[in-house]
CSV table of C-alpha atoms in Angstrom, one decimal:
chain,number,residue,atom,x,y,z
A,853,UNK,CA,52.8,-29.5,6.2
A,854,UNK,CA,52.6,-26.0,7.1
A,855,UNK,CA,56.2,-25.1,5.8
A,856,UNK,CA,55.2,-27.1,2.2
A,857,UNK,CA,54.4,-25.3,-1.2
A,858,UNK,CA,50.3,-24.6,-1.5
A,859,UNK,CA,48.6,-27.7,-2.4
A,860,UNK,CA,45.4,-27.9,-3.0
A,861,UNK,CA,44.0,-31.3,-1.7
A,862,UNK,CA,42.6,-34.0,-3.4
A,863,UNK,CA,40.2,-36.9,-1.5
A,864,UNK,CA,42.9,-38.8,-2.8
A,865,UNK,CA,45.4,-37.2,-1.1
A,866,UNK,CA,44.0,-35.6,1.9
A,867,UNK,CA,44.2,-38.2,4.7
A,868,UNK,CA,48.4,-38.3,3.4
A,869,UNK,CA,48.6,-34.9,4.5
A,870,UNK,CA,47.3,-34.6,7.4
A,871,UNK,CA,48.0,-37.6,8.9
A,872,UNK,CA,50.2,-36.3,11.3
A,873,UNK,CA,47.0,-33.0,12.3
A,874,UNK,CA,46.4,-33.7,16.1
A,875,UNK,CA,43.2,-32.1,16.2
A,876,UNK,CA,42.2,-34.5,13.0
A,877,UNK,CA,43.6,-37.9,14.7
A,878,UNK,CA,42.0,-37.4,18.3
A,879,UNK,CA,39.3,-36.8,16.7
A,880,UNK,CA,39.2,-39.1,13.4
A,881,UNK,CA,41.5,-41.9,14.4
A,882,UNK,CA,44.7,-42.7,13.8
A,883,UNK,CA,44.6,-44.1,10.7
A,884,UNK,CA,44.6,-41.9,7.3
A,885,UNK,CA,44.2,-45.1,5.5
A,886,UNK,CA,40.5,-45.8,7.4
A,887,UNK,CA,39.1,-42.3,7.3
A,888,UNK,CA,36.3,-41.5,4.4
A,889,UNK,CA,37.2,-38.6,2.2
A,890,UNK,CA,34.3,-36.0,0.4
A,891,UNK,CA,34.6,-33.5,-0.6
A,892,UNK,CA,31.1,-31.0,-0.8
A,893,UNK,CA,32.0,-27.7,-0.9
A,894,UNK,CA,29.5,-25.8,-3.3
A,895,UNK,CA,30.2,-22.8,-2.8
A,896,UNK,CA,32.0,-19.9,-4.9
A,897,UNK,CA,35.6,-19.7,-3.7
A,898,UNK,CA,36.8,-23.0,-2.2
A,899,UNK,CA,36.9,-26.7,-1.0
A,900,UNK,CA,35.1,-28.3,1.4
A,901,UNK,CA,36.0,-32.2,2.5
A,902,UNK,CA,33.8,-34.1,4.9
A,903,UNK,CA,36.6,-36.2,7.0
A,904,UNK,CA,35.5,-38.8,8.4
A,905,UNK,CA,36.6,-42.6,10.5
A,906,UNK,CA,36.1,-44.9,14.1
A,907,UNK,CA,36.3,-41.7,16.4
A,908,UNK,CA,33.6,-39.6,14.2
A,909,UNK,CA,34.0,-36.9,12.0
A,910,UNK,CA,35.4,-32.9,11.2
A,911,UNK,CA,35.9,-30.5,8.5
A,912,UNK,CA,38.4,-29.4,6.5
A,913,UNK,CA,38.2,-26.1,4.0
A,914,UNK,CA,40.5,-25.2,2.0
A,915,UNK,CA,41.5,-21.3,0.4
A,916,UNK,CA,42.1,-22.1,-3.8
A,917,UNK,CA,44.1,-18.9,-5.0
A,918,UNK,CA,41.4,-17.8,-8.5
A,919,UNK,CA,37.8,-17.1,-7.5
A,920,UNK,CA,36.6,-21.1,-8.2
A,921,UNK,CA,33.0,-19.7,-9.2
A,922,UNK,CA,35.0,-17.6,-11.7
A,923,UNK,CA,38.4,-19.9,-12.4
A,924,UNK,CA,42.0,-19.2,-12.8
A,925,UNK,CA,41.3,-15.9,-14.2
A,926,UNK,CA,40.2,-14.5,-11.2
A,927,UNK,CA,43.3,-14.8,-9.0
A,928,UNK,CA,42.8,-14.0,-5.7
A,929,UNK,CA,45.2,-14.7,-2.4
A,930,UNK,CA,45.4,-17.2,-0.1
A,931,UNK,CA,44.8,-15.9,2.9
A,932,UNK,CA,41.1,-15.0,2.9
A,933,UNK,CA,41.3,-18.3,5.2
A,934,UNK,CA,43.4,-15.8,8.0
A,935,UNK,CA,40.7,-13.6,7.9
A,936,UNK,CA,38.2,-16.3,8.2
A,937,UNK,CA,39.5,-18.2,11.1
A,938,UNK,CA,40.6,-15.0,12.8
A,939,UNK,CA,36.2,-13.8,12.6
A,940,UNK,CA,35.4,-17.4,13.8
A,941,UNK,CA,37.7,-16.7,17.4
A,942,UNK,CA,36.2,-13.9,17.7
A,943,UNK,CA,32.9,-14.3,16.9
A,944,UNK,CA,32.8,-17.5,19.1
A,945,UNK,CA,33.1,-15.3,22.0
A,946,UNK,CA,31.3,-12.5,20.8
A,947,UNK,CA,28.2,-15.4,21.1
A,948,UNK,CA,29.8,-18.6,22.3
A,949,UNK,CA,27.9,-21.7,20.6
A,950,UNK,CA,26.9,-19.9,17.2
A,951,UNK,CA,29.4,-20.5,15.5
A,952,UNK,CA,31.3,-23.9,14.3
A,953,UNK,CA,34.6,-25.2,17.0
A,954,UNK,CA,38.1,-24.5,15.2
A,955,UNK,CA,40.0,-27.6,16.1
A,956,UNK,CA,43.3,-26.4,13.6
A,957,UNK,CA,44.7,-23.8,11.3
A,958,UNK,CA,47.0,-24.2,8.2
A,959,UNK,CA,48.0,-20.7,7.3
A,960,UNK,CA,50.6,-21.7,4.8
A,961,UNK,CA,48.2,-24.0,3.4
A,962,UNK,CA,44.9,-22.0,4.0
A,963,UNK,CA,43.6,-24.3,5.8
A,964,UNK,CA,41.2,-24.1,8.6
A,965,UNK,CA,40.5,-27.6,11.1
A,966,UNK,CA,36.9,-27.2,12.3
A,967,UNK,CA,34.0,-28.1,14.0
A,968,UNK,CA,31.6,-31.2,11.3
A,969,UNK,CA,27.6,-30.1,12.2
A,970,UNK,CA,25.7,-32.7,11.9
A,971,UNK,CA,23.0,-33.2,10.8
A,972,UNK,CA,22.8,-29.3,10.2
A,973,UNK,CA,21.5,-28.5,6.6
A,974,UNK,CA,22.5,-24.7,4.7
A,975,UNK,CA,19.7,-23.1,6.3
A,976,UNK,CA,18.4,-21.7,2.5
A,977,UNK,CA,18.1,-26.2,1.1
A,978,UNK,CA,16.2,-25.7,4.0
A,979,UNK,CA,13.8,-22.9,3.2
A,980,UNK,CA,13.5,-24.1,-0.2
A,981,UNK,CA,12.3,-27.5,1.2
A,982,UNK,CA,9.4,-25.9,2.8
A,983,UNK,CA,11.0,-27.1,6.8
A,984,UNK,CA,9.5,-24.3,8.9
A,985,UNK,CA,12.5,-23.8,11.5
A,986,UNK,CA,11.2,-22.7,15.0
A,987,UNK,CA,15.0,-20.4,16.4
A,988,UNK,CA,16.5,-18.9,13.7
A,989,UNK,CA,15.1,-15.7,14.2
A,990,UNK,CA,15.7,-16.1,17.9
A,991,UNK,CA,19.3,-17.3,16.6
A,992,UNK,CA,20.0,-14.8,14.0
A,993,UNK,CA,18.8,-12.1,16.1
A,994,UNK,CA,20.8,-13.0,19.0
A,995,UNK,CA,24.1,-13.6,16.9
A,996,UNK,CA,23.9,-10.7,14.6
A,997,UNK,CA,23.5,-8.4,18.0
A,998,UNK,CA,25.6,-9.7,19.5
A,999,UNK,CA,28.9,-9.4,17.2
A,1000,UNK,CA,27.8,-6.6,15.8
A,1001,UNK,CA,28.1,-4.2,19.7
A,1002,UNK,CA,30.8,-6.8,21.4
A,1003,UNK,CA,33.5,-5.6,17.9
A,1004,UNK,CA,32.5,-2.3,18.3
A,1005,UNK,CA,33.4,0.5,20.1
A,1006,UNK,CA,30.6,0.4,21.7
A,1007,UNK,CA,31.7,-2.4,24.0
A,1008,UNK,CA,35.7,-2.6,23.0
A,1009,UNK,CA,38.4,-1.4,24.7
A,1010,UNK,CA,39.8,1.2,22.0
A,1011,UNK,CA,43.4,0.2,22.1
A,1012,UNK,CA,42.4,-3.4,21.6
A,1013,UNK,CA,39.4,-2.1,18.7
A,1014,UNK,CA,41.9,0.1,16.7
A,1015,UNK,CA,44.7,-3.2,16.4
A,1016,UNK,CA,41.8,-5.2,15.6
A,1017,UNK,CA,40.4,-2.6,12.8
A,1018,UNK,CA,44.0,-2.8,10.9
A,1019,UNK,CA,44.2,-6.2,11.0
A,1020,UNK,CA,41.0,-7.1,9.4
A,1021,UNK,CA,41.9,-4.0,6.5
A,1022,UNK,CA,44.2,-6.3,5.2
A,1023,UNK,CA,41.2,-8.5,4.3
A,1024,UNK,CA,41.5,-6.2,0.9
A,1025,UNK,CA,40.1,-8.6,-1.9
A,1026,UNK,CA,37.3,-10.0,-0.2
A,1027,UNK,CA,36.3,-6.0,0.9
A,1028,UNK,CA,37.2,-5.5,-4.0
A,1029,UNK,CA,34.6,-7.9,-4.6
A,1030,UNK,CA,31.6,-6.3,-1.9
A,1031,UNK,CA,32.2,-3.1,-3.2
A,1032,UNK,CA,31.7,-4.0,-6.8
A,1033,UNK,CA,29.6,-7.4,-6.9
A,1034,UNK,CA,27.3,-5.8,-4.4
A,1035,UNK,CA,27.3,-2.3,-4.6
A,1036,UNK,CA,28.2,-1.5,-8.9
A,1037,UNK,CA,27.9,-4.2,-11.2
A,1038,UNK,CA,24.2,-5.0,-10.7
A,1039,UNK,CA,23.7,-1.3,-11.7
A,1040,UNK,CA,25.6,-1.6,-15.5
A,1041,UNK,CA,26.6,-4.2,-17.7
A,1042,UNK,CA,29.4,-5.6,-16.5
A,1043,UNK,CA,31.2,-8.9,-18.1
A,1044,UNK,CA,29.7,-11.1,-15.7
A,1045,UNK,CA,26.5,-10.1,-14.6
A,1046,UNK,CA,24.0,-11.7,-15.4
A,1047,UNK,CA,20.1,-12.8,-16.0
A,1048,UNK,CA,17.3,-14.1,-17.0
A,1049,UNK,CA,17.3,-12.5,-20.1
A,1050,UNK,CA,15.1,-12.1,-22.3
A,1051,UNK,CA,12.0,-12.0,-19.4
A,1052,UNK,CA,13.8,-9.1,-17.2
A,1053,UNK,CA,15.0,-7.4,-20.0
A,1054,UNK,CA,13.2,-4.8,-19.4
A,1055,UNK,CA,13.2,-4.2,-16.2
A,1056,UNK,CA,16.8,-4.1,-16.3
A,1057,UNK,CA,17.3,-1.8,-18.6
A,1058,UNK,CA,15.4,0.0,-16.4
A,1059,UNK,CA,17.7,0.0,-13.3
A,1060,UNK,CA,20.2,0.1,-14.6
A,1061,UNK,CA,19.1,3.8,-16.3
A,1062,UNK,CA,17.8,4.7,-12.5
A,1063,UNK,CA,19.4,7.9,-11.6
A,1064,UNK,CA,17.9,7.7,-8.0
A,1065,UNK,CA,19.2,4.6,-8.0
A,1066,UNK,CA,22.1,5.2,-8.8
A,1067,UNK,CA,23.0,7.4,-6.9
A,1068,UNK,CA,21.5,6.1,-3.2
A,1069,UNK,CA,23.7,2.4,-3.9
A,1070,UNK,CA,26.6,4.3,-4.4
A,1071,UNK,CA,25.8,6.1,-1.1
A,1072,UNK,CA,25.6,3.0,0.1
A,1073,UNK,CA,28.7,1.8,-0.8
A,1074,UNK,CA,30.3,4.9,0.7
A,1075,UNK,CA,28.6,4.3,3.8
A,1076,UNK,CA,30.4,1.4,3.4
A,1077,UNK,CA,33.5,1.7,3.0
A,1078,UNK,CA,33.7,4.6,4.9
A,1079,UNK,CA,32.5,4.0,8.1
A,1080,UNK,CA,34.4,0.9,10.1
A,1081,UNK,CA,32.2,0.7,13.4
A,1082,UNK,CA,32.3,-3.0,13.5
A,1083,UNK,CA,34.1,-6.2,13.0
A,1084,UNK,CA,31.1,-7.8,10.1
A,1085,UNK,CA,30.4,-11.4,9.5
A,1086,UNK,CA,30.4,-9.7,5.9
A,1087,UNK,CA,28.6,-12.4,4.0
A,1088,UNK,CA,25.4,-13.0,6.9
A,1089,UNK,CA,22.9,-14.7,4.4
A,1090,UNK,CA,21.1,-17.6,4.3
A,1091,UNK,CA,23.5,-19.8,2.3
A,1092,UNK,CA,26.1,-19.4,5.9
A,1093,UNK,CA,24.4,-20.9,8.7
A,1094,UNK,CA,23.6,-24.2,9.3
A,1095,UNK,CA,20.4,-25.8,11.3
A,1096,UNK,CA,18.9,-28.5,12.6
A,1097,UNK,CA,14.9,-27.9,14.1
A,1098,UNK,CA,16.8,-27.2,17.8
A,1099,UNK,CA,19.9,-25.6,16.6
A,1100,UNK,CA,21.1,-22.6,14.2
A,1101,UNK,CA,25.3,-22.3,13.5
A,1102,UNK,CA,26.9,-19.6,11.3
A,1103,UNK,CA,29.5,-20.2,8.7
A,1104,UNK,CA,31.9,-18.9,6.5
A,1105,UNK,CA,33.0,-15.2,7.4
A,1106,UNK,CA,35.9,-15.1,5.7
A,1107,UNK,CA,34.3,-11.7,4.1
A,1108,UNK,CA,34.3,-10.5,7.8
A,1109,UNK,CA,36.0,-7.1,7.6
A,1110,UNK,CA,35.2,-3.8,10.2
A,1111,UNK,CA,32.0,-1.9,8.7
A,1112,UNK,CA,28.9,0.0,9.4
A,1113,UNK,CA,26.8,-2.2,12.0
A,1114,UNK,CA,23.7,-2.4,9.8
A,1115,UNK,CA,25.8,-4.3,6.9
A,1116,UNK,CA,24.9,-8.1,7.6
A,1117,UNK,CA,21.5,-7.6,8.9
A,1118,UNK,CA,20.9,-6.1,5.4
A,1119,UNK,CA,22.5,-8.7,3.7
A,1120,UNK,CA,20.6,-11.3,6.5
A,1121,UNK,CA,17.1,-10.0,5.9
A,1122,UNK,CA,17.2,-9.6,2.0
A,1123,UNK,CA,17.8,-13.2,1.9
A,1124,UNK,CA,14.7,-13.7,3.7
A,1125,UNK,CA,12.7,-11.8,1.7
A,1126,UNK,CA,14.0,-13.5,-1.3
A,1127,UNK,CA,13.0,-16.4,-0.6
A,1128,UNK,CA,9.4,-14.9,-0.3
A,1129,UNK,CA,9.7,-14.0,-3.7
A,1130,UNK,CA,10.9,-17.6,-4.8
A,1131,UNK,CA,8.1,-19.4,-3.1
A,1132,UNK,CA,5.6,-20.3,-6.6
A,1133,UNK,CA,8.7,-21.8,-7.8
A,1134,UNK,CA,8.8,-24.6,-5.4
A,1135,UNK,CA,4.8,-25.2,-5.0
A,1136,UNK,CA,5.5,-28.7,-6.2
A,1137,UNK,CA,3.0,-30.3,-3.9
A,1138,UNK,CA,1.4,-27.7,-3.0
A,1139,UNK,CA,0.0,-24.2,-1.8
A,1140,UNK,CA,3.6,-22.3,-0.1
A,1141,UNK,CA,1.6,-19.2,1.8
A,1142,UNK,CA,1.6,-20.7,4.9
A,1143,UNK,CA,5.9,-20.8,4.2
A,1144,UNK,CA,5.3,-16.7,3.1
A,1145,UNK,CA,3.9,-16.3,6.7
A,1146,UNK,CA,7.4,-17.4,8.1
A,1147,UNK,CA,9.1,-15.8,5.4
A,1148,UNK,CA,7.6,-12.7,6.9
A,1149,UNK,CA,7.6,-13.2,10.1
A,1150,UNK,CA,11.3,-14.8,10.6
A,1151,UNK,CA,11.8,-11.6,9.4
A,1152,UNK,CA,9.9,-9.4,11.2
A,1153,UNK,CA,11.3,-12.2,14.7
A,1154,UNK,CA,15.1,-11.1,13.2
A,1155,UNK,CA,14.6,-7.4,13.6
A,1156,UNK,CA,12.7,-7.4,16.7
A,1157,UNK,CA,15.3,-9.9,18.3
A,1158,UNK,CA,17.7,-7.9,17.2
A,1159,UNK,CA,16.5,-4.2,18.5
A,1160,UNK,CA,16.5,-6.6,22.4
A,1161,UNK,CA,19.4,-7.6,22.4
A,1162,UNK,CA,21.8,-4.8,20.6
A,1163,UNK,CA,19.0,-2.9,24.1
A,1164,UNK,CA,20.1,-5.4,26.3
A,1165,UNK,CA,24.2,-5.2,25.1
A,1166,UNK,CA,23.3,-1.3,25.5
A,1167,UNK,CA,22.5,-1.0,28.8
A,1168,UNK,CA,24.6,-3.8,31.1
A,1169,UNK,CA,28.2,-3.5,27.9
A,1170,UNK,CA,28.7,0.1,27.0
A,1171,UNK,CA,32.0,0.3,28.4
A,1172,UNK,CA,33.7,1.1,25.0
A,1173,UNK,CA,34.9,5.0,24.1
A,1174,UNK,CA,31.3,5.6,22.1
A,1175,UNK,CA,28.4,7.1,25.0
A,1176,UNK,CA,30.2,6.4,27.8
A,1177,UNK,CA,28.0,6.3,31.0
A,1178,UNK,CA,29.8,9.3,32.5
A,1179,UNK,CA,27.5,11.8,29.9
A,1180,UNK,CA,24.9,9.9,30.9
A,1181,UNK,CA,23.7,7.7,33.4
A,1182,UNK,CA,26.4,8.3,35.8
A,1183,UNK,CA,25.1,12.4,35.8
A,1184,UNK,CA,21.9,10.9,36.6
A,1185,UNK,CA,20.3,10.6,32.4
A,1186,UNK,CA,19.1,7.5,31.7
A,1187,UNK,CA,16.7,9.1,29.3
A,1188,UNK,CA,19.9,11.1,27.6
A,1189,UNK,CA,21.6,6.6,26.7
A,1190,UNK,CA,17.6,6.0,26.1
A,1191,UNK,CA,17.7,9.0,23.3
A,1192,UNK,CA,21.5,7.7,22.0
A,1193,UNK,CA,20.5,4.4,21.7
A,1194,UNK,CA,17.3,5.2,19.8
A,1195,UNK,CA,19.1,7.8,17.5
A,1196,UNK,CA,20.9,4.5,16.4
A,1197,UNK,CA,18.8,2.4,16.0
A,1198,UNK,CA,17.2,4.3,13.9
A,1199,UNK,CA,19.9,4.8,11.5
A,1200,UNK,CA,20.7,0.8,11.4
A,1201,UNK,CA,17.1,0.4,10.3
A,1202,UNK,CA,17.9,3.1,7.4
A,1203,UNK,CA,20.6,1.7,7.0
A,1204,UNK,CA,19.5,-1.4,6.7
A,1205,UNK,CA,17.1,-1.9,4.3
A,1206,UNK,CA,19.2,0.1,1.4
A,1207,UNK,CA,21.8,-2.5,2.0
A,1208,UNK,CA,19.2,-4.9,1.8
A,1209,UNK,CA,17.9,-3.3,-1.3
A,1210,UNK,CA,20.9,-4.2,-3.6
A,1211,UNK,CA,21.7,-7.2,-2.4
A,1212,UNK,CA,18.6,-8.4,-3.5
A,1213,UNK,CA,19.2,-6.8,-6.7
A,1214,UNK,CA,23.0,-8.2,-6.5
A,1215,UNK,CA,21.4,-11.9,-6.6
A,1216,UNK,CA,19.4,-11.2,-9.5
A,1217,UNK,CA,21.5,-9.1,-11.8
A,1218,UNK,CA,25.2,-9.5,-10.6
A,1219,UNK,CA,27.4,-12.5,-11.0
A,1220,UNK,CA,26.5,-14.2,-7.5
A,1221,UNK,CA,23.5,-15.4,-7.5
A,1222,UNK,CA,20.6,-17.2,-4.7
A,1223,UNK,CA,19.6,-20.9,-5.5
A,1224,UNK,CA,16.1,-19.9,-4.5
A,1225,UNK,CA,15.7,-18.4,-8.0
A,1226,UNK,CA,18.3,-20.9,-9.7
A,1227,UNK,CA,16.8,-23.9,-9.1
A,1228,UNK,CA,13.2,-22.3,-10.5
A,1229,UNK,CA,13.8,-24.8,-14.4
A,1230,UNK,CA,11.0,-22.3,-16.6
A,1231,UNK,CA,12.8,-19.0,-17.3
A,1232,UNK,CA,9.1,-17.4,-17.5
A,1233,UNK,CA,8.6,-18.3,-13.3
A,1234,UNK,CA,11.7,-17.9,-12.2
A,1235,UNK,CA,11.4,-14.2,-14.2
A,1236,UNK,CA,7.6,-13.7,-11.8
A,1237,UNK,CA,9.8,-14.8,-9.0
A,1238,UNK,CA,12.4,-12.0,-9.2
A,1239,UNK,CA,10.3,-9.6,-10.5
A,1240,UNK,CA,8.9,-8.5,-7.4
A,1241,UNK,CA,12.2,-9.0,-6.0
A,1242,UNK,CA,14.1,-6.4,-7.9
A,1243,UNK,CA,10.6,-3.9,-7.3
A,1244,UNK,CA,11.2,-4.3,-4.0
A,1245,UNK,CA,14.7,-3.9,-3.6
A,1246,UNK,CA,14.7,-0.7,-5.0
A,1247,UNK,CA,12.1,0.7,-3.0
A,1248,UNK,CA,13.7,0.4,0.1
A,1249,UNK,CA,16.7,1.4,-1.4
A,1250,UNK,CA,15.2,4.3,-3.5
A,1251,UNK,CA,12.7,5.2,-0.2
A,1252,UNK,CA,14.1,4.0,3.1
A,1253,UNK,CA,14.8,7.3,4.3
A,1254,UNK,CA,10.9,7.7,4.3
A,1255,UNK,CA,9.9,3.7,4.8
A,1256,UNK,CA,8.1,3.6,8.8
A,1257,UNK,CA,8.0,-0.8,10.0
A,1258,UNK,CA,8.2,-3.9,8.2
A,1259,UNK,CA,4.5,-4.0,8.0
A,1260,UNK,CA,4.8,-1.3,5.5
A,1261,UNK,CA,7.7,-3.3,3.6
A,1262,UNK,CA,5.8,-6.6,4.2
A,1263,UNK,CA,2.1,-4.9,2.1
A,1264,UNK,CA,4.5,-4.2,-0.4
A,1265,UNK,CA,6.0,-7.3,-1.2
A,1266,UNK,CA,2.8,-9.2,-0.4
A,1267,UNK,CA,1.4,-6.6,-3.2
A,1268,UNK,CA,3.9,-7.0,-5.7
A,1269,UNK,CA,3.8,-11.2,-4.9
A,1270,UNK,CA,0.0,-11.0,-6.5
A,1271,UNK,CA,1.0,-8.7,-9.1
A,1272,UNK,CA,3.5,-11.6,-10.8
A,1273,UNK,CA,2.1,-14.7,-10.1
A,1274,UNK,CA,1.6,-16.2,-13.1
């Protein structure tokens, strides 16, 4: 199949085309005519199939030569599957068991065969349904700390890290999507933008005329494009995590690129804050106050676990070219190493808040929205949920250098949410 010209799979053709792929026949069964195939991709970019048979199941994910959300008018290179494959292999090594296992990769056909996660569900959907999962704060805090630390000059040998940086620098088109859709398009009337209108029109106009906000958003864009600190997931949100009550798995790292430490963490926390503000739109069977409290607690836990694990790795795995022990511990100055760590964590904290703020804006004002808000059918109710998220996002971006901690942020979030209640 690899030698054939690229052709998108369909439910009808997948079995015959992949019948010779051992990764499938060994796990599903040798008779492709007996396979059950269904297409489940609900994302913006790719085809995703669940393939099941007598022996088990697998996921087949195939890139398309365009943005699926928009159509063929927005072409996109197939090689993004190459970067996703390589990102998954690195994440699997850096935080074992936290990403799906890869069974097969076909670069020419832009497809990855991987572990079928079942009975896992998308975290975003679980949160919309009001599920309070006990593991996600710890699991995601550990994943972020381990992948970001171990993919950086704090841990990697310099030649391997520079080679990796050059490899992922080729993920140009998906970087371009992030650079424009996250940092620029929400702040002017870009062609593909959309928002809840007319309910948010006045606030949107204010944000797009906000000089301080736009200057800070572009500062964050400059940081994203220039601070190649570590290998990022690049699109770490609640739609990129699959969960059960006992397990959390991170998926879909096709936006992987080298960038600032704080980016993944900021994107992740922003999605929990948006879930918090969306709760009024999902109170069909009683109060969601307990869910609101849970979501803020998860944010606190992610950040606490991230700091703790990053600190542990700093003390036990700091073997790269940055902050070498020869300057600190080997000279009897462990406090010097701790001071350097504190400075780095303070930088991550500040930048994380800014990245969280722009993520909240782009999910409400840009092209790709999230289901927490989109599934609220009443536009007045939806806007009343989106408005405080936009205001908190603005506060995080503009005032991030003066915000002391999560308690301060959550006090503001509670106040904004109460003021917005219909």
